[in-house]
Amino acid sequence: MTGVETRSVSRDSLFLLANVSVENEHVQHRVRVRNLSDGGMMGEGSMAVARGNRVVVELRNVGTVNGTVAWVQDKRFGIAFDNEIDSQAARKPSGEATAVTHDVDSLSRAHRAPPPPRSGSLRKV
């Protein structure tokens, strides 16, 4: 590793548990959530998943989140959420959660492309 951070989305390193199931399967697996961001998570557990699997994740204080397995390495795997979540809500102790009602504009935009520049703000080099 180079020691240079190349990720475009900030994420929280934490340790909490979540229930994950592969879509259309009724078996839930308890996994450790190692990293969590508004757009995805890294999980660790003994469940068998493959890249591209559709999954359903139940996170404390967040609820049910749908996503896709983006990568798998040994017992660790990455999940890209279909919709952004409030990842800070999962850090709160159970029972402290407030109703998670926010519009899309209030969520992180770190992994989205920036808007195109205004034509008057460009300069020739």
CSV table of C-alpha atoms in Angstrom, one decimal:
chain,number,residue,atom,x,y,z
A,1,MET,CA,0.0,0.0,0.0
A,2,THR,CA,1.2,3.5,-0.7
A,3,GLY,CA,-0.3,5.1,2.3
A,4,VAL,CA,-2.2,7.5,0.0
A,5,GLU,CA,-6.0,7.6,0.5
A,6,THR,CA,-7.7,7.1,-2.9
A,7,ARG,CA,-11.3,6.7,-1.8
A,8,SER,CA,-13.7,9.4,-2.8
A,9,VAL,CA,-16.2,8.6,0.0
A,10,SER,CA,-15.5,9.1,3.7
A,11,ARG,CA,-16.3,6.2,5.8
A,12,ASP,CA,-16.4,5.4,9.5
A,13,SER,CA,-14.3,2.7,11.0
A,14,LEU,CA,-16.4,1.0,13.6
A,15,PHE,CA,-17.5,-2.3,15.0
A,16,LEU,CA,-21.2,-3.2,14.9
A,17,LEU,CA,-23.3,-6.1,13.8
A,18,ALA,CA,-25.8,-6.3,11.1
A,19,ASN,CA,-28.1,-8.9,9.6
A,20,VAL,CA,-27.4,-9.7,5.9
A,21,SER,CA,-29.3,-12.0,3.6
A,22,VAL,CA,-29.0,-12.7,-0.1
A,23,GLU,CA,-32.1,-11.5,-1.9
A,24,ASN,CA,-34.7,-14.2,-2.4
A,25,GLU,CA,-33.2,-16.3,0.4
A,26,HIS,CA,-34.8,-16.4,3.8
A,27,VAL,CA,-31.6,-17.1,5.8
A,28,GLN,CA,-30.1,-14.1,7.7
A,29,HIS,CA,-26.5,-14.0,8.6
A,30,ARG,CA,-25.0,-12.0,11.4
A,31,VAL,CA,-21.9,-10.1,10.1
A,32,ARG,CA,-19.5,-7.6,11.5
A,33,VAL,CA,-19.6,-4.2,9.9
A,34,ARG,CA,-16.0,-3.0,9.7
A,35,ASN,CA,-16.5,0.2,7.7
A,36,LEU,CA,-19.7,2.1,7.0
A,37,SER,CA,-20.4,5.1,4.7
A,38,ASP,CA,-23.6,6.7,3.4
A,39,GLY,CA,-23.1,4.7,0.2
A,40,GLY,CA,-21.9,1.3,1.4
A,41,MET,CA,-20.2,-0.9,3.9
A,42,MET,CA,-17.5,-3.5,4.4
A,43,GLY,CA,-18.7,-6.6,6.2
A,44,GLU,CA,-17.0,-9.7,7.6
A,45,GLY,CA,-18.6,-13.0,8.3
A,46,SER,CA,-18.9,-16.6,7.3
A,47,MET,CA,-21.7,-16.1,4.8
A,48,ALA,CA,-21.1,-17.1,1.2
A,49,VAL,CA,-21.6,-14.2,-1.1
A,50,ALA,CA,-20.3,-13.5,-4.6
A,51,ARG,CA,-19.7,-10.3,-6.5
A,52,GLY,CA,-22.9,-9.1,-8.0
A,53,ASN,CA,-25.2,-10.8,-5.4
A,54,ARG,CA,-28.2,-8.6,-4.4
A,55,VAL,CA,-28.4,-8.4,-0.6
A,56,VAL,CA,-30.6,-7.0,2.1
A,57,VAL,CA,-28.9,-5.5,5.1
A,58,GLU,CA,-30.6,-4.6,8.4
A,59,LEU,CA,-28.6,-1.9,10.2
A,60,ARG,CA,-29.3,-0.7,13.7
A,61,ASN,CA,-31.1,2.7,13.8
A,62,VAL,CA,-31.2,2.7,10.0
A,63,GLY,CA,-33.4,-0.2,9.0
A,64,THR,CA,-33.4,-2.3,5.9
A,65,VAL,CA,-31.1,-1.3,3.1
A,66,ASN,CA,-30.8,-3.0,-0.3
A,67,GLY,CA,-27.5,-3.3,-2.1
A,68,THR,CA,-25.1,-5.2,-4.3
A,69,VAL,CA,-22.0,-7.1,-3.4
A,70,ALA,CA,-19.2,-5.1,-5.0
A,71,TRP,CA,-16.2,-7.3,-4.0
A,72,VAL,CA,-15.3,-10.3,-2.0
A,73,GLN,CA,-12.0,-11.2,-0.3
A,74,ASP,CA,-11.8,-14.2,2.0
A,75,LYS,CA,-14.4,-13.6,4.7
A,76,ARG,CA,-14.7,-9.8,3.9
A,77,PHE,CA,-17.0,-8.2,1.3
A,78,GLY,CA,-18.1,-4.8,0.2
A,79,ILE,CA,-21.7,-3.8,-0.4
A,80,ALA,CA,-22.7,-0.8,-2.4
A,81,PHE,CA,-26.1,0.5,-1.2
A,82,ASP,CA,-28.9,1.2,-3.7
A,83,ASN,CA,-29.7,4.4,-1.9
A,84,GLU,CA,-27.6,6.5,0.5
A,85,ILE,CA,-28.3,6.2,4.2
A,86,ASP,CA,-27.4,8.3,7.3
A,87,SER,CA,-24.4,6.3,8.4
A,88,GLN,CA,-24.1,8.4,11.6
A,89,ALA,CA,-27.4,7.0,12.8
A,90,ALA,CA,-25.9,3.5,13.0
A,91,ARG,CA,-23.3,4.8,15.4
A,92,LYS,CA,-25.9,6.0,18.0
A,93,PRO,CA,-26.9,3.6,20.8
A,94,SER,CA,-30.1,1.6,20.1
A,95,GLY,CA,-33.2,3.5,21.1
A,96,GLU,CA,-31.5,6.9,20.5
A,97,ALA,CA,-32.4,6.9,16.9
A,98,THR,CA,-34.6,9.6,15.7
A,99,ALA,CA,-36.9,9.2,12.7
A,100,VAL,CA,-34.6,9.1,9.7
A,101,THR,CA,-36.4,11.5,7.4
A,102,HIS,CA,-34.2,13.6,5.2
A,103,ASP,CA,-34.2,14.5,1.6
A,104,VAL,CA,-31.5,13.3,-0.8
A,105,ASP,CA,-29.9,16.8,-0.9
A,106,SER,CA,-28.8,16.5,2.8
A,107,LEU,CA,-26.8,13.3,2.2
A,108,SER,CA,-23.2,13.0,1.2
A,109,ARG,CA,-22.3,13.8,-2.4
A,110,ALA,CA,-18.7,12.7,-2.1
A,111,HIS,CA,-19.1,9.8,-4.5
A,112,ARG,CA,-21.1,11.7,-7.1
A,113,ALA,CA,-19.6,13.7,-10.0
A,114,PRO,CA,-19.4,17.4,-9.4
A,115,PRO,CA,-21.6,19.7,-11.5
A,116,PRO,CA,-20.1,21.0,-14.7
A,117,PRO,CA,-18.2,24.2,-14.4
A,118,ARG,CA,-19.8,27.5,-15.5
A,119,SER,CA,-18.5,28.6,-18.8
A,120,GLY,CA,-17.4,32.0,-17.4
A,121,SER,CA,-15.3,30.4,-14.7
A,122,LEU,CA,-12.9,28.6,-17.1
A,123,ARG,CA,-9.6,30.0,-18.1
A,124,LYS,CA,-7.3,29.1,-21.0
A,125,VAL,CA,-4.0,27.6,-20.0
